[in-house]
Short mmCIF file of C-alpha atoms and ligand atoms in Angstrom, two decimals:
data_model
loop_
_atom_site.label_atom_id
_atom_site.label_comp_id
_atom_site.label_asym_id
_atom_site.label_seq_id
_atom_site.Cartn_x
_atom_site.Cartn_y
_atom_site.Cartn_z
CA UNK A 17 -32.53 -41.02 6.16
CA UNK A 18 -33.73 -41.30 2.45
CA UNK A 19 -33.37 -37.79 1.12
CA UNK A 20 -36.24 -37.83 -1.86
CA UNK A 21 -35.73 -33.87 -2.04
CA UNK A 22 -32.11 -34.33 -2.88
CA UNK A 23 -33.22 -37.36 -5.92
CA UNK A 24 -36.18 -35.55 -6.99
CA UNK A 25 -33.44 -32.51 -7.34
CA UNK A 26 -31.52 -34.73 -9.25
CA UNK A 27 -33.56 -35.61 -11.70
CA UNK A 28 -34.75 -32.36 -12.85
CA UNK A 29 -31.00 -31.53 -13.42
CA UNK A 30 -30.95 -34.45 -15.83
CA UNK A 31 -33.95 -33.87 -17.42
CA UNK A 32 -33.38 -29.98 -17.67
CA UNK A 33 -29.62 -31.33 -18.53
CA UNK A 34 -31.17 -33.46 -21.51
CA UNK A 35 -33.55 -31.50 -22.81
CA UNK A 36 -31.03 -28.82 -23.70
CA UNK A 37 -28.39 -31.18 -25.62
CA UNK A 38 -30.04 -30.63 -28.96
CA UNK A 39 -29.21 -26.93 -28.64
CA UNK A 40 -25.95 -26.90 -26.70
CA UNK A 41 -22.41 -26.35 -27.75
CA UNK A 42 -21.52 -30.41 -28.53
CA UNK A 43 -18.20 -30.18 -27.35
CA UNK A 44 -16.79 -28.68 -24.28
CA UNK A 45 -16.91 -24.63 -23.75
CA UNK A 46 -14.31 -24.83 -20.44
CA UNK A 47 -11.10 -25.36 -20.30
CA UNK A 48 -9.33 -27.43 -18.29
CA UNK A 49 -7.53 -24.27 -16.07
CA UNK A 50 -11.09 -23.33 -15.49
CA UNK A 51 -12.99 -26.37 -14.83
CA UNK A 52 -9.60 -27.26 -11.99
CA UNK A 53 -10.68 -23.68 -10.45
CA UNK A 54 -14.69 -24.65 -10.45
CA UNK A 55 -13.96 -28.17 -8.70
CA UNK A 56 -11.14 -28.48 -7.27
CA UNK A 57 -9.01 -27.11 -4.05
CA UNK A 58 -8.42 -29.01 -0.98
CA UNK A 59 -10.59 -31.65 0.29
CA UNK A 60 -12.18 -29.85 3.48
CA UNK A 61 -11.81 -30.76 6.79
CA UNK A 62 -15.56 -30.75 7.38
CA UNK A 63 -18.15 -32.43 4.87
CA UNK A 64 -20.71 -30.23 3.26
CA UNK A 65 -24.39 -31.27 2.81
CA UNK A 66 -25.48 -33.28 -0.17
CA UNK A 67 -27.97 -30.67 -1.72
CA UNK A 68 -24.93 -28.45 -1.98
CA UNK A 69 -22.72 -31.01 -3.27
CA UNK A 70 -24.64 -31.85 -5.96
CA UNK A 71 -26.04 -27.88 -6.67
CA UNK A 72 -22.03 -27.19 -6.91
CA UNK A 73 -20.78 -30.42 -8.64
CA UNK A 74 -23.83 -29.81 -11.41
CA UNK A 75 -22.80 -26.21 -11.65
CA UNK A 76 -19.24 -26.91 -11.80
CA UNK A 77 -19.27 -29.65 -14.44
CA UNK A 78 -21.34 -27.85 -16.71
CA UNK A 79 -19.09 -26.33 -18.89
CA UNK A 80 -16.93 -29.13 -18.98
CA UNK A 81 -19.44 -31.73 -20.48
CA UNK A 82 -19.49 -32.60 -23.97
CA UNK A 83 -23.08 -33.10 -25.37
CA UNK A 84 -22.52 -37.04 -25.94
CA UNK A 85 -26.32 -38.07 -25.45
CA UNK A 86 -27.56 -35.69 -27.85
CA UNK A 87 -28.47 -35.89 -31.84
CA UNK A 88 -25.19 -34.31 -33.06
CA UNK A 89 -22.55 -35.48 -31.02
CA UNK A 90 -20.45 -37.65 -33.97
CA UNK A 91 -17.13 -38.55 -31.84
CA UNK A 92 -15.42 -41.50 -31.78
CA UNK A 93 -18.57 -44.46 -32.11
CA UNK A 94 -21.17 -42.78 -29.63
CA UNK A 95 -24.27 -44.17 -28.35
CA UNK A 96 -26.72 -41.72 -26.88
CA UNK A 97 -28.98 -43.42 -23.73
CA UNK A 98 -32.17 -44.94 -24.66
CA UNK A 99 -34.86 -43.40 -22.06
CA UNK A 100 -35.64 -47.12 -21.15
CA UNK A 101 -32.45 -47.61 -20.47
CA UNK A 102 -30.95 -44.64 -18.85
CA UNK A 103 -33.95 -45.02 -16.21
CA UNK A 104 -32.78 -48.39 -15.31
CA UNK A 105 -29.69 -47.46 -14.96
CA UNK A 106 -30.72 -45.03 -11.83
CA UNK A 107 -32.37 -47.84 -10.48
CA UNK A 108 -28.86 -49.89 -11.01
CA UNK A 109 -27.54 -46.79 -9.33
CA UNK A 110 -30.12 -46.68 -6.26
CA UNK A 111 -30.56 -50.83 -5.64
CA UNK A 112 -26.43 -50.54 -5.46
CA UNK A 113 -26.73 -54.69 -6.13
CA UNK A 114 -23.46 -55.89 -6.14
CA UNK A 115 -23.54 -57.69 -9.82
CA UNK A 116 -20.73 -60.35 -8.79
CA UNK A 117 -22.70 -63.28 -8.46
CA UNK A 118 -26.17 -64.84 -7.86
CA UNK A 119 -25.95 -64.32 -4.05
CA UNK A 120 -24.52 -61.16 -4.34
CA UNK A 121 -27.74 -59.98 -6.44
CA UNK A 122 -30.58 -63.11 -7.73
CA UNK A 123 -32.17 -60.08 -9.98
CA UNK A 124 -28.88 -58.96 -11.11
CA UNK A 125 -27.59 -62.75 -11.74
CA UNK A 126 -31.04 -63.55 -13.56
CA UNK A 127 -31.32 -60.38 -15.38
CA UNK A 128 -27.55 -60.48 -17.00
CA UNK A 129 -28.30 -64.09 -18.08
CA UNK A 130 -31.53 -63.18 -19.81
CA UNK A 131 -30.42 -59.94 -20.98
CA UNK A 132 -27.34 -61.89 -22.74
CA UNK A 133 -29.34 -64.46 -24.02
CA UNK A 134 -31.48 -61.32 -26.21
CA UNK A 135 -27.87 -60.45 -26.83
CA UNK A 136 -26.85 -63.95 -28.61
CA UNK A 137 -30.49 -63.99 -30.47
CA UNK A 138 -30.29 -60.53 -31.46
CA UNK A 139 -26.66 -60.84 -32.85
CA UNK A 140 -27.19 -64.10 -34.39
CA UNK A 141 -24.67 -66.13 -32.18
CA UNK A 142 -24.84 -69.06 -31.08
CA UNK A 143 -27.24 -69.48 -28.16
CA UNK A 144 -24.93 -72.14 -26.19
CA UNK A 145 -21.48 -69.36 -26.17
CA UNK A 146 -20.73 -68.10 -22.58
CA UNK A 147 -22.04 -64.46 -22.58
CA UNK A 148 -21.37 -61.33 -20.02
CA UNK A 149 -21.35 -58.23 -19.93
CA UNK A 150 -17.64 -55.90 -19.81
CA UNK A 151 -16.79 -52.13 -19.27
CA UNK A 152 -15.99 -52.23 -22.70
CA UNK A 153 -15.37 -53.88 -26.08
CA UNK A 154 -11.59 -53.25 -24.34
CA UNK A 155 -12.25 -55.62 -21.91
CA UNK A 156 -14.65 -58.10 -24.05
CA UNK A 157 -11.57 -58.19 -26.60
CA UNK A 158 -9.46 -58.74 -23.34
CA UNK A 159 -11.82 -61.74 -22.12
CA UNK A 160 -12.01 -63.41 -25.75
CA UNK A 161 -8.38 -63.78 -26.17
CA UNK A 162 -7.81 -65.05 -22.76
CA UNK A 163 -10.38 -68.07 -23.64
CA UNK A 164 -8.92 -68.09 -27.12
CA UNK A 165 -5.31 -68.20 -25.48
CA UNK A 166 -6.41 -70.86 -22.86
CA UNK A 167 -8.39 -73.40 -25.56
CA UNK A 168 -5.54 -73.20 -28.22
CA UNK A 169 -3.58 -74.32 -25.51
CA UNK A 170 -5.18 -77.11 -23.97
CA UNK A 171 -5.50 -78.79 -27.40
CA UNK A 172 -1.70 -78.47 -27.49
CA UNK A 173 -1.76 -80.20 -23.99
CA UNK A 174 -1.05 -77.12 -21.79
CA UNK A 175 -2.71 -75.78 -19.32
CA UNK A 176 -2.46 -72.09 -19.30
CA UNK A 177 -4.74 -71.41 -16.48
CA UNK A 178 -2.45 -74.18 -14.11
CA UNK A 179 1.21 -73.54 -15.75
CA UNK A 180 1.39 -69.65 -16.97
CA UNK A 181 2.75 -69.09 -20.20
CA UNK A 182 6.57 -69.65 -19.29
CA UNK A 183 7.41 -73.17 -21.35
CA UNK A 184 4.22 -73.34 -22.87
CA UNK A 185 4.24 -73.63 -26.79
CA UNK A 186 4.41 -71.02 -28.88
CA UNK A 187 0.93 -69.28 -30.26
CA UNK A 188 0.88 -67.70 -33.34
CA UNK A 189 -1.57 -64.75 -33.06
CA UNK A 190 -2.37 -63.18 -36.68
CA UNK A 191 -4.72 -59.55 -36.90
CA UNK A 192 -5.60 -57.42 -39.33
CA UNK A 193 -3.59 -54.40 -39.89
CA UNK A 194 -6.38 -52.48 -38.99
CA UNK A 195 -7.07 -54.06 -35.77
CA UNK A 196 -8.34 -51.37 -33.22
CA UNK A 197 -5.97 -50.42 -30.83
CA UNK A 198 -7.56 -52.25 -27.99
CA UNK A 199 -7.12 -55.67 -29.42
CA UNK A 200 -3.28 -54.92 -29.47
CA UNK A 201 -3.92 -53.46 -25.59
CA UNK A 202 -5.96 -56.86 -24.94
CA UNK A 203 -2.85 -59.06 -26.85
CA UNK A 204 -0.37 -56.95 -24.85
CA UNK A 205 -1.80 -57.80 -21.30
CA UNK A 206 -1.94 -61.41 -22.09
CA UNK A 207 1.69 -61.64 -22.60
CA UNK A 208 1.72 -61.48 -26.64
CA UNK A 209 4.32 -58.72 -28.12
CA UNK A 210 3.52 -56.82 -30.42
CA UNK A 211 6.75 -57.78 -32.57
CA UNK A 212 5.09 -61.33 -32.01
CA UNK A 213 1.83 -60.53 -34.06
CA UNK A 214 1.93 -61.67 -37.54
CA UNK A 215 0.01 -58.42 -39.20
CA UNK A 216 -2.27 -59.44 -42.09
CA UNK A 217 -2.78 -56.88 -45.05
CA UNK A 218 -5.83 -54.75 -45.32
CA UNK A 219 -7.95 -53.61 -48.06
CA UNK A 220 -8.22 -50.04 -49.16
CA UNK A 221 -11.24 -50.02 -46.92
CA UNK A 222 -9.53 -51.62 -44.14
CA UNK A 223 -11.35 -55.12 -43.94
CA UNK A 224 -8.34 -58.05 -43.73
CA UNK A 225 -7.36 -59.72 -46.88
CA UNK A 226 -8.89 -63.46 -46.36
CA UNK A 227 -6.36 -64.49 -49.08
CA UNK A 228 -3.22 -62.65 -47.35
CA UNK A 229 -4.17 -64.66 -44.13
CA UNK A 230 -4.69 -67.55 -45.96
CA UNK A 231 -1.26 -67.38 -47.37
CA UNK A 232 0.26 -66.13 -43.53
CA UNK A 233 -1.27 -69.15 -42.07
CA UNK A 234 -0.30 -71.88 -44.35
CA UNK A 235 3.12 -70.10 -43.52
CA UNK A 236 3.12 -71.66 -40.19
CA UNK A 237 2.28 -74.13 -37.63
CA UNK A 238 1.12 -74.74 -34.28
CA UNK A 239 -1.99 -73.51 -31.96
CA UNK A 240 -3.05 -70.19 -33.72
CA UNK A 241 -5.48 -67.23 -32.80
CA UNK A 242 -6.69 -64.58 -35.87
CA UNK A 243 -7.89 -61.21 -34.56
CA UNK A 244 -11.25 -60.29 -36.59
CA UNK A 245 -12.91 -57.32 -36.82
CA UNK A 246 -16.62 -56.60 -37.72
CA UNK A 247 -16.71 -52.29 -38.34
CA UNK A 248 -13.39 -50.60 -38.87
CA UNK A 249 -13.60 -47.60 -36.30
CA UNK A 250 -12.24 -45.27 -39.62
CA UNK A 251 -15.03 -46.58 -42.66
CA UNK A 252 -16.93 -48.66 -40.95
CA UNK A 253 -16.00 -51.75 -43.48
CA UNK A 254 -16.21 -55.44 -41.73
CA UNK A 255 -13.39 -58.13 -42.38
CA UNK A 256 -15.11 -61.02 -45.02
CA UNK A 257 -15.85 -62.72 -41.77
CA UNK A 258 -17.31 -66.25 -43.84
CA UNK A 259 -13.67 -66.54 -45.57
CA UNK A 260 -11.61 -65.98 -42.52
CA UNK A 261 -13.38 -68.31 -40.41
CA UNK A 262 -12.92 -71.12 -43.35
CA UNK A 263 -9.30 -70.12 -43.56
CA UNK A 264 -8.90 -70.04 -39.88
CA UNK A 265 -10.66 -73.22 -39.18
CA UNK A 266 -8.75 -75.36 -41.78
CA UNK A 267 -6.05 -75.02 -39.69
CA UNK A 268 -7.68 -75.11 -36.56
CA UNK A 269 -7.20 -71.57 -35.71
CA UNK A 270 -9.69 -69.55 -33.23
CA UNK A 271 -10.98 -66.71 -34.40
CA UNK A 272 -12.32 -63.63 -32.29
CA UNK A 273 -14.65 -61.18 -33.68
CA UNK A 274 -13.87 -57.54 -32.71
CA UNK A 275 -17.68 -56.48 -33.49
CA UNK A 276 -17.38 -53.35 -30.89
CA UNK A 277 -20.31 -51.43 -33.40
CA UNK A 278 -20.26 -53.63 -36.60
CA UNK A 279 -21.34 -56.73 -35.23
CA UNK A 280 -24.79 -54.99 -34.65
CA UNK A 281 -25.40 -55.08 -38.15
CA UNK A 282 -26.31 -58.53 -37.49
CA UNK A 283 -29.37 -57.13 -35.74
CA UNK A 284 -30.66 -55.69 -39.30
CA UNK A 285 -31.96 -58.21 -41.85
CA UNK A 286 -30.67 -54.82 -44.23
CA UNK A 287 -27.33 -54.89 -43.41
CA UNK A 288 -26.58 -58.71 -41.53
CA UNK A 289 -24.73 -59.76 -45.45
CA UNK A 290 -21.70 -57.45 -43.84
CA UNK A 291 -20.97 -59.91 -41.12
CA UNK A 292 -21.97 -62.93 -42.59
CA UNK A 293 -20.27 -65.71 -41.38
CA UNK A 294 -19.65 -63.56 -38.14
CA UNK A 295 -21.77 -66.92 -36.13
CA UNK A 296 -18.82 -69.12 -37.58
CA UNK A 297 -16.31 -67.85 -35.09
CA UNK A 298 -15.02 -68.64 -31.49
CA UNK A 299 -15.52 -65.37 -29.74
CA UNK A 300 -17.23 -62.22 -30.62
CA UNK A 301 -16.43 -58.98 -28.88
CA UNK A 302 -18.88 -55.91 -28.62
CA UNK A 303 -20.23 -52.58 -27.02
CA UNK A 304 -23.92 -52.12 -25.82
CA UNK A 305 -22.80 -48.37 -24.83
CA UNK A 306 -22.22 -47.39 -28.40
CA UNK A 307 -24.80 -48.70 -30.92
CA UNK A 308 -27.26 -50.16 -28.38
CA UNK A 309 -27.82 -46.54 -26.70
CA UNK A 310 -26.90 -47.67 -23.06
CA UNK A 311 -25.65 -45.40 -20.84
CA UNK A 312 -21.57 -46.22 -20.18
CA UNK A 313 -20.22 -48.83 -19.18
CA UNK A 314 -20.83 -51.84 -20.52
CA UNK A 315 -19.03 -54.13 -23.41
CA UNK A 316 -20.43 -57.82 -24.64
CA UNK A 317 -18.35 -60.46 -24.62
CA UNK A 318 -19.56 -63.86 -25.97
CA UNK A 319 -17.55 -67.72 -26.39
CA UNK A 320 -18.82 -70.37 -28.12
CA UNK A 321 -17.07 -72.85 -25.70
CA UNK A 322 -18.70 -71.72 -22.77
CA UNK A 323 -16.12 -74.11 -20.98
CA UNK A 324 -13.25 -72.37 -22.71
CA UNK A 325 -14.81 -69.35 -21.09
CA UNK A 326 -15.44 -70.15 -17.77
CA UNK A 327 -11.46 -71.94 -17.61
CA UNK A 328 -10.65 -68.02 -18.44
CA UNK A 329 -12.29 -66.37 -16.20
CA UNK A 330 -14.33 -67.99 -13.12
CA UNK A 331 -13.14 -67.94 -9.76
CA UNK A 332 -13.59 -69.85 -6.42
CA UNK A 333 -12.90 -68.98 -2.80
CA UNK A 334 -14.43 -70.97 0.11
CA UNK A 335 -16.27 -68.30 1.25
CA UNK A 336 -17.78 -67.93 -2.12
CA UNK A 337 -20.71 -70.28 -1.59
CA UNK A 338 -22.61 -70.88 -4.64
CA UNK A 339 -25.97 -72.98 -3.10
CA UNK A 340 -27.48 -73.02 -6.59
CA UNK A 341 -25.24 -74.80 -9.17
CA UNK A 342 -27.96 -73.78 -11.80
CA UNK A 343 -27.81 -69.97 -10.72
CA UNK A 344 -25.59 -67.82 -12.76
CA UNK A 345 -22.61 -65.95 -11.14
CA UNK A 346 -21.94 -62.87 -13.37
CA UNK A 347 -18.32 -62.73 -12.80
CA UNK A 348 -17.91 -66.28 -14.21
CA UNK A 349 -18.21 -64.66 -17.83
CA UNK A 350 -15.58 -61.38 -17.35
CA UNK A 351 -12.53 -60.19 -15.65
CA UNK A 352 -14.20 -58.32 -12.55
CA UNK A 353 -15.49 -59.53 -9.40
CA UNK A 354 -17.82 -56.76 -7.61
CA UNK A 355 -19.17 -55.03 -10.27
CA UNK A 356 -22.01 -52.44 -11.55
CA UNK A 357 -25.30 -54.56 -12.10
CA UNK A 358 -25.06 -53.55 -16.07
CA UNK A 359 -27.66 -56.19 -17.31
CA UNK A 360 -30.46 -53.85 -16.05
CA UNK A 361 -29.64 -51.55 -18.48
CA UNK A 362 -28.93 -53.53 -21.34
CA UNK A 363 -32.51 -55.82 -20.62
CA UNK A 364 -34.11 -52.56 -20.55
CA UNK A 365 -32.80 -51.32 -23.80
CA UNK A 366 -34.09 -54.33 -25.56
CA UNK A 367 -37.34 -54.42 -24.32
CA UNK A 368 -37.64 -50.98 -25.33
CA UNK A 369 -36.18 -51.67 -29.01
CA UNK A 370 -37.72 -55.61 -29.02
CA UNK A 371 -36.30 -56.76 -32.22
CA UNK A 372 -37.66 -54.34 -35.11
CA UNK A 373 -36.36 -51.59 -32.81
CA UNK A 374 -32.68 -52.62 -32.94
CA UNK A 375 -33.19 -53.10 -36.55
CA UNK A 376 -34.42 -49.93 -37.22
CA UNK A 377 -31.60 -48.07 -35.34
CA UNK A 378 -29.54 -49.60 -37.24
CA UNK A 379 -30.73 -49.16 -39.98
CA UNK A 380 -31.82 -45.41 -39.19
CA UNK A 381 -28.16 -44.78 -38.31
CA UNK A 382 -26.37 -46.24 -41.73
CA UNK A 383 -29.22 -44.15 -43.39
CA UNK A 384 -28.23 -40.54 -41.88
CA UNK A 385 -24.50 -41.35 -42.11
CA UNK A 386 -25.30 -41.94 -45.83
CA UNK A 387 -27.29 -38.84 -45.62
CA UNK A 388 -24.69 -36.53 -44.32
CA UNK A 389 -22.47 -37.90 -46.91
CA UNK A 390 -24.71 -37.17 -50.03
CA UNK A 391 -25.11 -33.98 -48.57
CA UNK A 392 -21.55 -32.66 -48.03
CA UNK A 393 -20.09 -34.54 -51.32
CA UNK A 394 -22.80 -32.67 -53.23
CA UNK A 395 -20.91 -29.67 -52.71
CA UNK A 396 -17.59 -30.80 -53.62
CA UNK A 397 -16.58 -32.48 -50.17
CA UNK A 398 -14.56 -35.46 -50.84
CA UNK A 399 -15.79 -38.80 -49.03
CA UNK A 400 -12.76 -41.04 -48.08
CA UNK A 401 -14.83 -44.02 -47.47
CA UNK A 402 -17.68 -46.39 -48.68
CA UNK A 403 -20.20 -45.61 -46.69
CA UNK A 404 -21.76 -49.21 -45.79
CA UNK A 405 -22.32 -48.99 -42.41
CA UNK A 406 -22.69 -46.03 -39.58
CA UNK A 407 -19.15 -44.36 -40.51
CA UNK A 408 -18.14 -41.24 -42.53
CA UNK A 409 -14.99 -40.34 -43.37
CA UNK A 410 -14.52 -36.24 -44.95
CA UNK A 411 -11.51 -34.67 -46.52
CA UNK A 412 -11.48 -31.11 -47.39
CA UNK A 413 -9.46 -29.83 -50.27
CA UNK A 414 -6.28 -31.88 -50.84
CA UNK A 415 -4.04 -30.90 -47.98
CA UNK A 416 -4.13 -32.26 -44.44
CA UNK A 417 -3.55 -29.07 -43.26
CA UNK A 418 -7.05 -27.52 -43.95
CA UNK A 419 -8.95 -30.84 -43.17
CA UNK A 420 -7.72 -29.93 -39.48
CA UNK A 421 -8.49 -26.97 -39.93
CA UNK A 422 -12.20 -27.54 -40.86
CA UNK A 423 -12.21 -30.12 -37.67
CA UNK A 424 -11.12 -27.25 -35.65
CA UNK A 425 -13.72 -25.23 -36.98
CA UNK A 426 -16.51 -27.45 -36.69
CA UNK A 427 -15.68 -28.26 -33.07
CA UNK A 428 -15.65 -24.42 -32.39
CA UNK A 429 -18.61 -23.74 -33.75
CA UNK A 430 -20.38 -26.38 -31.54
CA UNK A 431 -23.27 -27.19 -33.94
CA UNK A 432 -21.96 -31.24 -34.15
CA UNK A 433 -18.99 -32.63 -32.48
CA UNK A 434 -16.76 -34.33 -34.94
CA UNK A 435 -13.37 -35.60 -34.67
CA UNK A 436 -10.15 -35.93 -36.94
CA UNK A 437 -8.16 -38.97 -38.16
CA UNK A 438 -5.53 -39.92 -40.28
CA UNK A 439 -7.08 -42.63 -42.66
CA UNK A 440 -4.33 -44.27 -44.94
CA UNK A 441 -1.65 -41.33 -44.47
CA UNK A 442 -4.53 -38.28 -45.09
CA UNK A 443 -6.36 -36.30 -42.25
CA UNK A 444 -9.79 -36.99 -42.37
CA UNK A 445 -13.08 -36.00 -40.56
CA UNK A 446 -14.70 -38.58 -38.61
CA UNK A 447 -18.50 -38.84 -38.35
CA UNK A 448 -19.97 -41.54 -36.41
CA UNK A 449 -23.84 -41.74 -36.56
CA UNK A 450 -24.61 -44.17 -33.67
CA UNK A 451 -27.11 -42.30 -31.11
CA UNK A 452 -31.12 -42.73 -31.28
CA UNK A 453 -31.93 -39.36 -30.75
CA UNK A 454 -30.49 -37.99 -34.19
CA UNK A 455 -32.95 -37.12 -37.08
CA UNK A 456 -32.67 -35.93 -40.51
CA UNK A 457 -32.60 -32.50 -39.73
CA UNK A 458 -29.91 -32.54 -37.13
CA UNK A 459 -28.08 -34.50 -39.99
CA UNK A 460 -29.24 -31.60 -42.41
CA UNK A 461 -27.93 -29.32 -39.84
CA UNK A 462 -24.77 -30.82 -39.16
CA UNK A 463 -24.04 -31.16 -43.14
CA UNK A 464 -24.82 -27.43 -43.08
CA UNK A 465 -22.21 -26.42 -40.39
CA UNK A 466 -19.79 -28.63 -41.66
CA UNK A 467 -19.64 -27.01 -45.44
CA UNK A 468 -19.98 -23.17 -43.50
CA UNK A 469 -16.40 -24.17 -41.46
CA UNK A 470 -14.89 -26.00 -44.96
CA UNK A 471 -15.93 -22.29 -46.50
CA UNK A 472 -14.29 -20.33 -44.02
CA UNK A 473 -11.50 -22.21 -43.53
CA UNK A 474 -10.61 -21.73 -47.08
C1 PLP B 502 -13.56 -51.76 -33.46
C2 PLP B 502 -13.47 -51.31 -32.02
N1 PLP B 502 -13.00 -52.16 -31.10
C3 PLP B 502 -12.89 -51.82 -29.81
C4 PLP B 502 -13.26 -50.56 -29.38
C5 PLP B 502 -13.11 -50.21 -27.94
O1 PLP B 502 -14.33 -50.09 -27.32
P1 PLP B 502 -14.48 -49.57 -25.82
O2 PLP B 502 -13.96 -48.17 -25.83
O3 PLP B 502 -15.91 -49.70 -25.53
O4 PLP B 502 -13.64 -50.44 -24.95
C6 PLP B 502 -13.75 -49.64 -30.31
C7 PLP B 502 -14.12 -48.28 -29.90
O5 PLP B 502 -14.49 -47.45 -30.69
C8 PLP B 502 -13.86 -50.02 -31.66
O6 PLP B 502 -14.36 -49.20 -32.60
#
C-alpha cells in the first residue's frame, strides 16, 4: 500500500530541513562517536515501521549533516539544488525508472538525450559528440580517456576494446601539473602509471604552459592523449584551451577537457573568453551537481566521435533487445548499466535556468567570489589567487600555521563552511562560490566571520 502519510511526512522534513540552512551551523556539530551511537547498533531481528524509520533516521542524521544546499556552504566546488530540480529528483526517486536503456525507461532514455543535447548547446560543444550523464566529473574524466585511449589506438591499428592493452603500442599521455586528482584516478584505472605521465609545467595560476607542452610533445612520437583542464579546483584559472588544442592537434594528439566547474563559463557570454577554444577538443568532462545546482549525483561527459564513444563504452547481451535502433540506450554513453534516471534532474534544471538563467549564475557566482575577496583584502587579508572565475583563495598573515588556524576557526564558528589547501607550498583558505541560493549579504556575512576568526586567531 502507498503510504502518502509517510511522503507527505517526508517532505515537510525537507522543507523544514531547507528552510533552516541559511541559519544553521554549515558544517557538522556531531561527531562521529556520537552520530555511531544515534544510528547504529545491530541490525534487529524484527523490522520497524517506516514512519519510525524515517522519524529516527531524520533525527539521527541531523547533527551529522553539513549545510551543503545552503548560501554559505563554500567547500570543495558545491552546488546547492535548484527547486526545479531537486523536485524532479523525488520524482526520479518515486518512478524508480531504471535509466539503463530505452526499454528499461522511454522517458528516462528520451529525457537524458534531450537533456544532453541543452548540455552540448549550453556549453558550446559540438552538437554531434556522444553525451551522458556520470556520477561524477570522476567518472566523465574516466569515460573520456577510455574513448581517447580506444581512438588513439585504432588509428595506430589496434584495437583496444578486442586486444587489451598487453602488446599494444605505447601512448604517450601528457597533463598539466595541476591536473585534479581524479584525472590521475581516471589514467590509473585505465592502465596508465603515473611514472608513465609526462607532467607539463603550470603557470603561477595553475593553467598548463601551451609552450611547455608544445616543447614535451615535439619531444616524442606516437598516438598521444593531453589531459586539459577548464577551472583549477585551487584559483579557478582555465588551461589556454585554443593553444593546446593547436599544439595537440598538430601532432594528432586527443585532447580531453577536465571542465568539472570551469567549462560552465562557456554558458556566460561574460566569462566564455576563459575557455575559448574549449569546442576544439575531443572530449570534455564536467559536473551538473556543482555549478548547475543539481542535487548529487551526476557528472557530464561528452565525445566528439560519438563512435569513439560508443566503442568505449556500449554493451550487448542477447537478452538486451533494443527494438528501436533510433531509441537511445543511456548506458551506451557511460560506464554503468542500471542506473539512477539523472536526466530528470538535469532537464529540469535547465528549464528552470533556460539560457539567461545559467548565464546569470554564473555570472552571479564569479561576482560574489569577487565580492568576498574585495571585502576581506580590504582589511589586509592576502588573496592568493586571480580571481577570474568562482574560486577564492585566502592567506592570513605569513605563516601556514595561523591560516589553519583561521580555517579552524571559521569552521567552528559555523557562519560559512570553508576549507583549507596548500596552494604552491602555502596553506590557504578555499572559498568556492557555486550554489544559487547565496546573495550578497550571506557573502557580506561570510567576509564578516571570516576577518572576526583571522582577529582572534591572532
Ligand atoms: C577540476 C575538477 N575535476 C574533477 C573533479 C571531480 O568531480 P566529482 O567529485 O564530481 O567526480 C573536481 C571536483 O571538484 C574538479 O574540481
Amino acid at each position: 500500500m502507498i503510504d502518502r502519510a509517510l511522503l507527505a511526512r517526508v517532505a515537510e522534513l525537507a522543507s523544514e530541513h531547507l528552510e533552516a540552512l541559511p541559519e544553521r551551523h554549515a558544517g557538522p556539530i556531531a561527531g562521529f562517536d556520537e552520530l555511531r551511537s544515534a544510528l547504529g547498533g545491530q541490525l534487529a531481528e524484527d523490522g520497524v515501521p517506516a514512519g519510525q524509520v524515517i522519524e529516527e533516521l531524520a533525527l539521527g542524521a541531523a547533527r551529522g549533516l553539513v549545510a551543503s544546499p545552503g548560501p554559505r556552504y563554500f567547500g570543495f566546488v558545491t552546488g546547492g539544488a535548484l527547486p526545479a530540480a531537486l523536485a524532479a529528483d523525488w520524482l526520479a526517486s518515486a518512478w524508480d525508472q531504471n535509466g539503463f536503456s530505452a526499454v528499461s525507461s522511454p522517458a528516462a532514455s528520451v529525457v537524458e538525450e534531450v537533456a544532453c543535447g541543452w548540455l552540448l548547446d549550453l556549453l558550446g560543444l559540438p552538437a554531434e559528440s556522444g553525451a551522458g550523464l556520470t556520477t561524477g566529473a570522476q567518472m566523465a574524466n574516466v569515460t573520456g580517456l577510455a574513448a581517447a585511449r580506444g581512438s588513439v589506438l585504432t588509428r595506430a591499428g589496434w584495437d583496444v576494446e578486442e586486444q587489451g592493452l598487453g602488446g599494444a603500442p605505447a601512448i604517450r599521455v601528457l597533463a598539466g601539473e595541476e591536473a585534479h586528482v581524479t584525472v590521475w584516478r581516471a589514467l590509473r584505472l585505465l592502465g596508465f602509471g603515473r611514472a608513465a605521465i609526462e607532467v607539463v609545467a603550470a603557470d603561477e595560476q595553475g593553467r598548463m604552459r601551451a609552450d611547455a607542452l608544445a616543447d614535451a610533445l615535439a619531444g616524442g612520437s606516437g598516438p598521444a592523449i593531453v589531459c586539459a583542464q577548464a577551472g583549477n579546483v585551487n584559483t579557478g584559472a582555465c588551461d589556454p584551451l585554443g593553444e593546446i588544442v593547436a599544439a595537440a592537434h598538430e601532432q594528432s594528439a586527443w585532447v580531453h577537457v577536465d571542465g568539472a566547474f570551469g567549462l560552465w563559463a562557456a554558458a556566460s557570454p561574460v566569462y566564455a573568453a576563459l575557455v575559448a577554444g574549449a569546442a576544439g577538443a575531443d572530449s570534455w568532462a564536467t559536473d551538473a551537481h556543482k555549478w548547475l545546482n543539481v542535487p548529487y549525483d551526476c557528472g557530464v561527459i561528452a565525445v566528439r566521435d560519438r563512435t569513439a564513444h560508443a566503442a568505449a563504452m556500449s554493451l550487448t547481451a542477447s537478452y538486451l533487445v533494443r527494438d528501436d535502433a533510433s531509441a537511445r540506450s543511456n548506458s551506451d554513453w557511460v560506464p554503468e548499466a542500471s542506473r539512477r534516471a539523472r536526466g530528470f534532474a538535469v532537464y529540469a534544471a535547465l528549464r528552470s535556468l533556460g539560457r539567461s538563467g545559467a548565464a546569470e549564475l554564473v555570472e552571479r557566482c564569479c561576482g560574489l567570489a569577487r565580492r568576498l575577496a574585495e571585502r576581506v583584502a580590504a582589511e589586509g587579508v592576502e588573496v592568493l589567487n586571480d580571481v577570474v572565475l568562482n574560486q577564492v583563495l585566502l592567506r592570513f598573515g605569513a605563516d601556514d600555521a595561523l591560516t589553519d588556524q583561521v580555517v579552524r576557526r571559521v569552521q567552528e564558528d559555523g557562519t560559512l563552511w570553508a576549507g583549507g589547501t596548500r596552494w604552491r607550498g602555502q596553506a590557504a583558505m578555499r572559498v568556492s562560490v557555486s550554489s544559487w541560493s547565496t546573495t550578497e549579504s550571506d557573502i557580506d556575512l561570510a567576509a564578516k566571520a571570516i576577518l572576526t576568526a583571522a582577529r582572534r586567531a591572532r
